[in-house]
Amino acid sequence: MKLFDRTNFYYIVFSVIIYVLVGASFYLVVEHVIYQEVEQRLKVERRDFENFVQAHGVWDESCYFVENKIELTALAETLTPVTEFKDTLLYNRYNSEYVPFREYSFISKVGDAPYKVTIRKSLIESRTLLKSITGIMMAVLSLGLLVLFLFQRRIARRIWAPFYRTLSSAKSFDLNEGKGLMLTPEEIFEFNELNSVLNKVTDKIARDYTSLKEFTENASHEIQTPLALINSRVEELIQQRNFSDEQMRWIQDIYQSALRLSKLHQALLLLSKIEHGHFFEWETINLTETLAGKLEEFEEIFTHKAIKVQFTKTGAFHAKMHPVLADVLITNLLSNAVKHNHAQGVIDITSTGNMLQVGNTGNALTTSPERLFERFKKQNQSSPSLGLGLAIVKKICESYHLVIQYSFDKGMHILTISSPAAGQ
């Protein structure tokens, strides 16, 4: 949920709670005020009743001041307490319904006899007034809350506009441009501080990236040249015959070490280029077709190790990536399946429209599968493998939003590459 929507959500929830509380409180307060007025009127009627009885000694129901219904009930004794005020319902035979009344009861003597006097006042008009006042108040309050909500929403959009401009600029930030963000100052202090910090941070990141990129390119050039010279000179020495067997082994070790160092340099350089986004061009590649072509190139290696290849194709797996990286991806997958296989082993390949799977026989892992894609992580540390093949595969998949997963089932190491939707 967006920050703006979350703020509105809390505002609405808070407003509804306040709306209900204020409405209920207002209703109760107005009801109390109306009841106070009704009870005060009933007390006035009591005084008029008592004055009339005192003056005449009897009660006449036709008395002019009687506004409300008065009922007298003879009492045998006056020790029973009488509730002063309460609500009651009386049946209206004209409307065939019960009508609410406020009832005031007290004990009074008429002549020499005690009576329970009950005076009632209809609450219909009071209830109608209460509902009308409450309804009007709630309507006005609702309108006020709506206006405040719309006003707050409009103001919030204007206030947060600089933040969203900054966010949009940050999303479009590209290290390959070699420069940081150039955000303009804002009137709001906090957003102005944010822009200032982002300008400084991205500028430093861009300068560091440019320096690292230049260093990588220079180091690549400076290292590759002496390595090529070493390899060429060692090859010339190998061609000569005036060395002892021990000297020849030394030369062979030097040559193998130089080749290993050259491969390591090329692999690390490739990883660096992938991480720094040098392969920004892409096109839709048929990885199934690329893999089928690579199988022909590896045919001699399969024959040499007596590896049986099984290729099951139910659909072509396509991915958007740079053609060079697609070639590297498939090559590393097959190289890994060969290096960690055993003689007369099996490579099982499955291709569908949603995934590409390469499995090979081999011993179970002695390390955690989660560390399989780390750099320089090898099953056997004495292996001549660089330990960078699957790290490169993982980095290529991450760069093009593909999912790679490892599993071990029935003696088969299985690497599965799939689209994000299929990998979920």
Short mmCIF file of C-alpha atoms in Angstrom, two decimals:
data_model
loop_
_atom_site.label_atom_id
_atom_site.label_comp_id
_atom_site.label_asym_id
_atom_site.label_seq_id
_atom_site.Cartn_x
_atom_site.Cartn_y
_atom_site.Cartn_z
CA MET A 1 0.00 0.00 0.00
CA LYS A 2 1.27 3.46 -0.88
CA LEU A 3 2.10 5.94 1.88
CA PHE A 4 -0.55 8.33 0.57
CA ASP A 5 -3.22 5.60 0.57
CA ARG A 6 -2.15 4.39 4.02
CA THR A 7 -2.47 7.94 5.38
CA ASN A 8 -5.95 8.26 3.87
CA PHE A 9 -6.91 4.89 5.31
CA TYR A 10 -5.94 5.93 8.83
CA TYR A 11 -7.68 9.27 8.34
CA ILE A 12 -10.90 7.56 7.24
CA VAL A 13 -10.81 5.06 10.11
CA PHE A 14 -10.13 7.81 12.64
CA SER A 15 -12.87 10.01 11.13
CA VAL A 16 -15.44 7.20 11.24
CA ILE A 17 -14.62 6.48 14.89
CA ILE A 18 -14.88 10.16 15.78
CA TYR A 19 -18.07 10.43 13.71
CA VAL A 20 -19.72 7.59 15.62
CA LEU A 21 -18.55 8.82 19.01
CA VAL A 22 -19.58 12.42 18.35
CA GLY A 23 -22.95 11.32 16.93
CA ALA A 24 -23.69 9.06 19.88
CA SER A 25 -22.52 11.70 22.39
CA PHE A 26 -24.59 14.41 20.72
CA TYR A 27 -27.67 12.19 20.70
CA LEU A 28 -27.27 11.36 24.38
CA VAL A 29 -26.65 14.99 25.35
CA VAL A 30 -29.67 16.29 23.41
CA GLU A 31 -31.80 13.47 24.77
CA HIS A 32 -30.72 14.39 28.29
CA VAL A 33 -31.53 18.06 27.70
CA ILE A 34 -34.97 17.19 26.32
CA TYR A 35 -35.66 14.85 29.23
CA GLN A 36 -34.62 17.60 31.65
CA GLU A 37 -37.09 19.97 29.99
CA VAL A 38 -39.88 17.35 30.09
CA GLU A 39 -39.19 16.53 33.73
CA GLN A 40 -39.13 20.21 34.62
CA ARG A 41 -42.51 20.59 32.94
CA LEU A 42 -43.86 17.60 34.91
CA LYS A 43 -42.66 19.17 38.17
CA VAL A 44 -44.52 22.37 37.29
CA GLU A 45 -47.64 20.25 36.73
CA ARG A 46 -47.10 18.70 40.17
CA ARG A 47 -47.00 22.12 41.84
CA ASP A 48 -50.16 23.17 40.00
CA PHE A 49 -51.85 19.92 41.07
CA GLU A 50 -50.87 20.33 44.72
CA ASN A 51 -51.94 23.99 44.76
CA PHE A 52 -55.31 23.09 43.25
CA VAL A 53 -55.90 20.28 45.78
CA GLN A 54 -54.85 22.51 48.68
CA ALA A 55 -57.22 25.26 47.57
CA HIS A 56 -60.26 23.07 46.79
CA GLY A 57 -59.68 19.95 48.89
CA VAL A 58 -60.60 17.73 45.92
CA TRP A 59 -59.27 17.00 42.45
CA ASP A 60 -61.21 17.91 39.34
CA GLU A 61 -59.92 16.30 36.15
CA SER A 62 -61.46 19.10 34.11
CA CYS A 63 -59.06 21.60 35.67
CA TYR A 64 -57.90 24.16 33.15
CA PHE A 65 -54.16 23.81 33.87
CA VAL A 66 -54.05 20.11 33.18
CA GLU A 67 -51.98 19.75 30.02
CA ASN A 68 -51.05 16.12 30.54
CA LYS A 69 -52.85 13.05 31.67
CA ILE A 70 -53.06 12.75 35.48
CA GLU A 71 -53.94 9.46 37.16
CA LEU A 72 -54.71 9.00 40.86
CA THR A 73 -54.46 5.65 42.65
CA ALA A 74 -55.64 5.27 46.24
CA LEU A 75 -53.04 3.91 48.66
CA ALA A 76 -53.59 1.84 51.77
CA GLU A 77 -50.21 2.82 53.17
CA THR A 78 -47.45 5.25 52.17
CA LEU A 79 -44.41 3.23 53.10
CA THR A 80 -43.96 1.79 49.61
CA PRO A 81 -41.32 3.83 47.73
CA VAL A 82 -42.40 5.42 44.48
CA THR A 83 -40.11 5.84 41.45
CA GLU A 84 -40.18 9.45 40.48
CA PHE A 85 -39.42 9.42 36.76
CA LYS A 86 -39.55 6.62 34.18
CA ASP A 87 -40.46 5.93 30.58
CA THR A 88 -43.62 4.04 29.69
CA LEU A 89 -45.74 3.14 26.68
CA LEU A 90 -49.48 3.78 26.39
CA TYR A 91 -51.69 2.36 23.71
CA ASN A 92 -53.23 4.89 21.32
CA ARG A 93 -56.53 3.47 20.10
CA TYR A 94 -56.77 6.01 17.31
CA ASN A 95 -53.46 5.08 15.69
CA SER A 96 -53.47 1.51 16.99
CA GLU A 97 -49.92 1.83 18.30
CA TYR A 98 -48.03 2.36 21.50
CA VAL A 99 -46.93 5.90 22.26
CA PRO A 100 -43.91 6.77 24.47
CA PHE A 101 -44.56 8.85 27.60
CA ARG A 102 -42.39 10.25 30.37
CA GLU A 103 -44.03 9.43 33.68
CA TYR A 104 -43.68 11.28 36.99
CA SER A 105 -45.05 9.54 40.11
CA PHE A 106 -45.32 10.88 43.64
CA ILE A 107 -47.52 10.50 46.76
CA SER A 108 -49.92 13.26 47.69
CA LYS A 109 -53.00 13.64 49.94
CA VAL A 110 -56.31 14.55 48.41
CA GLY A 111 -58.54 15.43 51.29
CA ASP A 112 -57.42 13.08 54.05
CA ALA A 113 -56.65 10.10 51.85
CA PRO A 114 -53.16 9.35 50.39
CA TYR A 115 -52.95 8.82 46.67
CA LYS A 116 -50.27 7.83 44.21
CA VAL A 117 -50.34 10.57 41.61
CA THR A 118 -48.95 9.85 38.17
CA ILE A 119 -48.50 12.63 35.63
CA ARG A 120 -47.54 11.67 32.06
CA LYS A 121 -46.25 13.73 29.17
CA SER A 122 -46.06 12.47 25.60
CA LEU A 123 -42.56 12.13 24.14
CA ILE A 124 -43.60 11.92 20.51
CA GLU A 125 -42.82 15.52 19.77
CA SER A 126 -39.64 15.38 21.85
CA ARG A 127 -38.45 12.21 20.08
CA THR A 128 -39.26 13.75 16.72
CA LEU A 129 -37.31 16.86 17.66
CA LEU A 130 -34.42 14.73 18.93
CA LYS A 131 -34.26 12.73 15.70
CA SER A 132 -34.47 15.86 13.59
CA ILE A 133 -31.70 17.65 15.48
CA THR A 134 -29.47 14.56 15.48
CA GLY A 135 -30.10 13.91 11.79
CA ILE A 136 -29.28 17.49 10.83
CA MET A 137 -26.17 17.45 13.00
CA MET A 138 -24.96 14.15 11.52
CA ALA A 139 -25.60 15.40 7.99
CA VAL A 140 -23.64 18.59 8.68
CA LEU A 141 -20.87 16.59 10.34
CA SER A 142 -20.75 14.15 7.42
CA LEU A 143 -20.52 17.02 4.97
CA GLY A 144 -17.79 18.60 7.07
CA LEU A 145 -15.79 15.36 7.23
CA LEU A 146 -16.17 14.88 3.47
CA VAL A 147 -14.97 18.42 2.77
CA LEU A 148 -12.05 17.96 5.17
CA PHE A 149 -11.16 14.63 3.58
CA LEU A 150 -11.17 16.08 0.06
CA PHE A 151 -9.24 19.11 1.25
CA GLN A 152 -6.70 16.94 3.09
CA ARG A 153 -6.34 14.67 0.06
CA ARG A 154 -5.71 17.59 -2.25
CA ILE A 155 -3.26 19.23 0.15
CA ALA A 156 -1.47 15.90 0.71
CA ARG A 157 -1.02 15.43 -3.04
CA ARG A 158 0.52 18.88 -3.34
CA ILE A 159 2.74 18.36 -0.30
CA TRP A 160 3.99 14.94 -1.43
CA ALA A 161 4.47 15.95 -5.06
CA PRO A 162 8.20 16.80 -4.52
CA PHE A 163 8.76 13.39 -2.95
CA TYR A 164 7.26 11.57 -5.93
CA ARG A 165 9.34 13.69 -8.31
CA THR A 166 12.44 12.71 -6.36
CA LEU A 167 11.38 9.06 -6.37
CA SER A 168 10.83 9.14 -10.14
CA SER A 169 14.27 10.66 -10.66
CA ALA A 170 15.85 8.04 -8.38
CA LYS A 171 14.19 5.22 -10.33
CA SER A 172 15.59 6.56 -13.60
CA PHE A 173 19.12 6.92 -12.16
CA ASP A 174 21.61 5.13 -14.41
CA LEU A 175 25.22 4.53 -13.42
CA ASN A 176 26.25 4.19 -17.05
CA GLU A 177 25.61 7.92 -17.53
CA GLY A 178 28.54 8.63 -15.21
CA LYS A 179 26.82 11.39 -13.22
CA GLY A 180 24.65 11.66 -10.14
CA LEU A 181 21.14 13.01 -9.77
CA MET A 182 20.59 16.72 -10.23
CA LEU A 183 17.54 17.32 -8.05
CA THR A 184 16.29 20.86 -7.68
CA PRO A 185 15.79 22.52 -4.25
CA GLU A 186 12.30 22.29 -2.76
CA GLU A 187 10.35 24.65 -0.50
CA ILE A 188 9.73 21.97 2.14
CA PHE A 189 12.77 21.61 4.37
CA GLU A 190 12.67 17.80 4.74
CA PHE A 191 12.33 17.18 0.99
CA ASN A 192 15.07 19.71 0.31
CA GLU A 193 17.35 17.82 2.71
CA LEU A 194 16.44 14.53 1.03
CA ASN A 195 17.29 15.92 -2.42
CA SER A 196 20.57 17.34 -1.16
CA VAL A 197 21.61 14.00 0.36
CA LEU A 198 20.60 12.06 -2.76
CA ASN A 199 22.54 14.47 -4.97
CA LYS A 200 25.69 13.94 -2.90
CA VAL A 201 25.28 10.17 -2.57
CA THR A 202 24.51 9.48 -6.22
CA ASP A 203 27.30 11.79 -7.35
CA LYS A 204 29.78 9.86 -5.22
CA ILE A 205 28.38 6.54 -6.42
CA ALA A 206 28.69 7.65 -10.05
CA ARG A 207 32.29 8.81 -9.54
CA ASP A 208 33.22 5.59 -7.71
CA TYR A 209 31.57 3.51 -10.40
CA THR A 210 33.43 5.36 -13.14
CA SER A 211 36.74 4.91 -11.29
CA LEU A 212 36.04 1.21 -10.72
CA LYS A 213 35.07 0.75 -14.35
CA GLU A 214 38.25 2.43 -15.56
CA PHE A 215 40.32 0.38 -13.12
CA THR A 216 38.69 -2.86 -14.30
CA GLU A 217 39.33 -2.01 -17.95
CA ASN A 218 42.91 -0.94 -17.30
CA ALA A 219 43.63 -3.93 -15.08
CA SER A 220 42.12 -6.25 -17.66
CA HIS A 221 44.33 -4.84 -20.38
CA GLU A 222 47.48 -4.75 -18.24
CA ILE A 223 47.01 -8.29 -16.90
CA GLN A 224 45.98 -9.88 -20.18
CA THR A 225 49.10 -8.69 -22.00
CA PRO A 226 51.74 -10.29 -19.72
CA LEU A 227 49.61 -13.44 -19.44
CA ALA A 228 49.52 -13.78 -23.19
CA LEU A 229 53.30 -13.19 -23.31
CA ILE A 230 53.92 -15.84 -20.63
CA ASN A 231 51.77 -18.38 -22.47
CA SER A 232 53.44 -17.76 -25.80
CA ARG A 233 56.98 -18.00 -24.33
CA VAL A 234 56.15 -21.16 -22.41
CA GLU A 235 54.71 -22.72 -25.56
CA GLU A 236 57.98 -21.96 -27.35
CA LEU A 237 59.95 -23.55 -24.51
CA ILE A 238 57.80 -26.66 -24.66
CA GLN A 239 58.66 -27.07 -28.33
CA GLN A 240 62.35 -27.30 -27.50
CA ARG A 241 63.98 -30.66 -26.70
CA ASN A 242 67.03 -29.66 -24.66
CA PHE A 243 65.30 -29.85 -21.24
CA SER A 244 65.41 -32.60 -18.71
CA ASP A 245 62.23 -34.36 -17.66
CA GLU A 246 62.14 -32.44 -14.39
CA GLN A 247 62.61 -29.10 -16.15
CA MET A 248 59.89 -30.05 -18.62
CA ARG A 249 57.48 -30.73 -15.71
CA TRP A 250 58.28 -27.33 -14.27
CA ILE A 251 57.57 -25.68 -17.58
CA GLN A 252 54.33 -27.64 -17.90
CA ASP A 253 53.26 -26.51 -14.39
CA ILE A 254 54.02 -22.90 -15.32
CA TYR A 255 51.99 -23.23 -18.50
CA GLN A 256 48.99 -24.78 -16.70
CA SER A 257 49.12 -22.12 -13.97
CA ALA A 258 49.27 -19.34 -16.58
CA LEU A 259 46.29 -20.83 -18.42
CA ARG A 260 44.36 -21.12 -15.16
CA LEU A 261 45.19 -17.52 -14.27
CA SER A 262 44.07 -16.39 -17.73
CA LYS A 263 40.75 -18.23 -17.39
CA LEU A 264 40.27 -16.83 -13.89
CA HIS A 265 40.94 -13.32 -15.17
CA GLN A 266 38.44 -13.73 -18.00
CA ALA A 267 35.76 -15.17 -15.67
CA LEU A 268 36.13 -12.38 -13.09
CA LEU A 269 36.12 -9.79 -15.85
CA LEU A 270 32.90 -11.29 -17.24
CA LEU A 271 31.29 -11.21 -13.78
CA SER A 272 32.33 -7.59 -13.35
CA LYS A 273 30.85 -6.63 -16.71
CA ILE A 274 27.58 -8.40 -15.91
CA GLU A 275 27.31 -6.68 -12.51
CA HIS A 276 28.06 -3.27 -14.00
CA GLY A 277 25.47 -3.65 -16.73
CA HIS A 278 27.82 -3.65 -19.72
CA PHE A 279 25.50 -6.07 -21.53
CA PHE A 280 22.55 -3.69 -21.66
CA GLU A 281 21.37 -4.82 -25.10
CA TRP A 282 19.00 -7.77 -25.26
CA GLU A 283 16.85 -9.79 -27.59
CA THR A 284 14.58 -12.81 -27.30
CA ILE A 285 16.79 -15.92 -27.35
CA ASN A 286 15.63 -19.47 -27.92
CA LEU A 287 17.69 -21.11 -25.17
CA THR A 288 16.49 -24.56 -26.19
CA GLU A 289 17.90 -24.04 -29.67
CA THR A 290 21.13 -22.60 -28.25
CA LEU A 291 21.51 -25.64 -25.99
CA ALA A 292 20.91 -28.04 -28.88
CA GLY A 293 23.72 -26.32 -30.82
CA LYS A 294 26.06 -26.55 -27.83
CA LEU A 295 25.40 -30.27 -27.49
CA GLU A 296 27.01 -30.75 -30.89
CA GLU A 297 30.09 -28.80 -29.76
CA PHE A 298 30.36 -30.94 -26.60
CA GLU A 299 29.86 -34.19 -28.51
CA GLU A 300 33.56 -35.04 -28.44
CA ILE A 301 33.77 -34.47 -24.69
CA PHE A 302 30.69 -36.63 -24.11
CA THR A 303 32.25 -39.41 -26.18
CA HIS A 304 35.57 -39.14 -24.34
CA LYS A 305 33.92 -39.52 -20.90
CA ALA A 306 31.32 -41.98 -22.20
CA ILE A 307 28.53 -39.73 -20.98
CA LYS A 308 25.03 -40.51 -22.19
CA VAL A 309 22.92 -37.45 -23.05
CA GLN A 310 19.12 -37.57 -22.86
CA PHE A 311 17.28 -34.58 -24.35
CA THR A 312 13.51 -34.30 -23.79
CA LYS A 313 11.86 -31.38 -25.56
CA THR A 314 8.18 -30.55 -25.09
CA GLY A 315 8.53 -26.86 -25.88
CA ALA A 316 11.08 -24.13 -26.55
CA PHE A 317 12.17 -22.00 -23.60
CA HIS A 318 12.72 -18.34 -24.56
CA ALA A 319 14.37 -15.59 -22.52
CA LYS A 320 15.26 -11.97 -23.16
CA MET A 321 19.02 -11.45 -22.77
CA HIS A 322 22.23 -10.52 -24.54
CA PRO A 323 23.23 -13.21 -27.10
CA VAL A 324 26.76 -13.45 -25.69
CA LEU A 325 25.45 -14.08 -22.18
CA ALA A 326 22.97 -16.66 -23.49
CA ASP A 327 25.93 -18.53 -24.99
CA VAL A 328 27.89 -18.24 -21.72
CA LEU A 329 24.87 -19.42 -19.71
CA ILE A 330 24.37 -22.61 -21.72
CA THR A 331 28.11 -23.31 -21.96
CA ASN A 332 28.57 -23.06 -18.20
CA LEU A 333 25.56 -25.27 -17.52
CA LEU A 334 26.89 -28.02 -19.79
CA SER A 335 30.46 -27.59 -18.53
CA ASN A 336 29.25 -27.95 -14.95
CA ALA A 337 27.28 -31.09 -15.89
CA VAL A 338 30.41 -32.61 -17.47
CA LYS A 339 32.95 -31.59 -14.79
CA HIS A 340 30.90 -32.91 -11.90
CA ASN A 341 29.82 -36.07 -13.69
CA HIS A 342 31.60 -39.40 -13.66
CA ALA A 343 32.67 -41.71 -16.46
CA GLN A 344 29.74 -43.44 -18.15
CA GLY A 345 27.41 -41.03 -16.41
CA VAL A 346 24.19 -39.43 -17.64
CA ILE A 347 23.17 -35.88 -18.53
CA ASP A 348 19.40 -35.45 -18.61
CA ILE A 349 18.09 -32.29 -20.28
CA THR A 350 14.43 -31.24 -20.30
CA SER A 351 12.99 -28.26 -22.13
CA THR A 352 9.47 -26.86 -21.89
CA GLY A 353 7.91 -23.52 -22.67
CA ASN A 354 8.40 -22.40 -19.04
CA MET A 355 11.71 -23.89 -17.97
CA LEU A 356 15.03 -25.43 -18.99
CA GLN A 357 16.43 -28.22 -16.82
CA VAL A 358 19.90 -29.77 -16.88
CA GLY A 359 20.62 -32.76 -14.64
CA ASN A 360 23.73 -34.91 -14.27
CA THR A 361 24.77 -37.94 -12.26
CA GLY A 362 27.34 -37.46 -9.54
CA ASN A 363 28.09 -37.77 -5.87
CA ALA A 364 25.89 -35.99 -3.35
CA LEU A 365 26.97 -32.52 -2.23
CA THR A 366 29.17 -32.25 0.82
CA THR A 367 28.38 -28.52 1.18
CA SER A 368 25.14 -26.61 1.65
CA PRO A 369 23.10 -26.25 -1.58
CA GLU A 370 22.52 -22.56 -0.69
CA ARG A 371 26.26 -21.93 -1.17
CA LEU A 372 26.43 -23.69 -4.51
CA PHE A 373 26.22 -20.42 -6.46
CA GLU A 374 28.85 -18.56 -4.44
CA ARG A 375 32.12 -17.53 -6.07
CA PHE A 376 35.03 -19.99 -5.79
CA LYS A 377 32.73 -22.54 -4.14
CA LYS A 378 33.69 -26.04 -5.29
CA GLN A 379 32.63 -29.54 -4.30
CA ASN A 380 36.27 -30.60 -4.23
CA GLN A 381 38.74 -27.87 -3.34
CA SER A 382 41.54 -29.75 -5.11
CA SER A 383 39.56 -29.70 -8.37
CA PRO A 384 41.12 -27.69 -11.24
CA SER A 385 37.74 -25.97 -11.69
CA LEU A 386 37.72 -22.23 -10.96
CA GLY A 387 34.47 -22.40 -9.00
CA LEU A 388 33.00 -19.48 -10.92
CA GLY A 389 30.81 -21.23 -13.50
CA LEU A 390 27.59 -21.38 -11.46
CA ALA A 391 28.27 -17.95 -9.96
CA ILE A 392 28.25 -16.56 -13.51
CA VAL A 393 25.08 -18.52 -14.31
CA LYS A 394 23.39 -17.14 -11.18
CA LYS A 395 24.42 -13.57 -11.99
CA ILE A 396 23.14 -13.86 -15.58
CA CYS A 397 19.78 -15.20 -14.33
CA GLU A 398 19.47 -12.38 -11.79
CA SER A 399 20.30 -9.76 -14.43
CA TYR A 400 17.47 -10.95 -16.67
CA HIS A 401 14.95 -11.83 -13.93
CA LEU A 402 15.16 -15.59 -14.35
CA VAL A 403 14.85 -18.07 -11.50
CA ILE A 404 17.52 -20.74 -11.02
CA GLN A 405 17.04 -23.59 -8.57
CA TYR A 406 19.11 -26.60 -7.51
CA SER A 407 17.80 -29.98 -6.40
CA PHE A 408 19.19 -33.50 -5.90
CA ASP A 409 16.95 -36.44 -6.72
CA LYS A 410 17.81 -40.12 -7.22
CA GLY A 411 21.52 -39.48 -7.71
CA MET A 412 20.92 -36.58 -10.14
CA HIS A 413 22.08 -33.01 -9.60
CA ILE A 414 19.40 -30.86 -11.25
CA LEU A 415 19.65 -27.18 -12.20
CA THR A 416 16.39 -25.60 -13.33
CA ILE A 417 16.07 -22.21 -15.03
CA SER A 418 12.55 -20.82 -15.31
CA SER A 419 10.62 -17.62 -15.80
CA PRO A 420 9.57 -15.77 -12.59
CA ALA A 421 5.91 -16.85 -12.94
CA ALA A 422 6.87 -20.50 -13.34
CA GLY A 423 9.35 -20.34 -10.47
CA GLN A 424 6.77 -19.19 -7.91
#
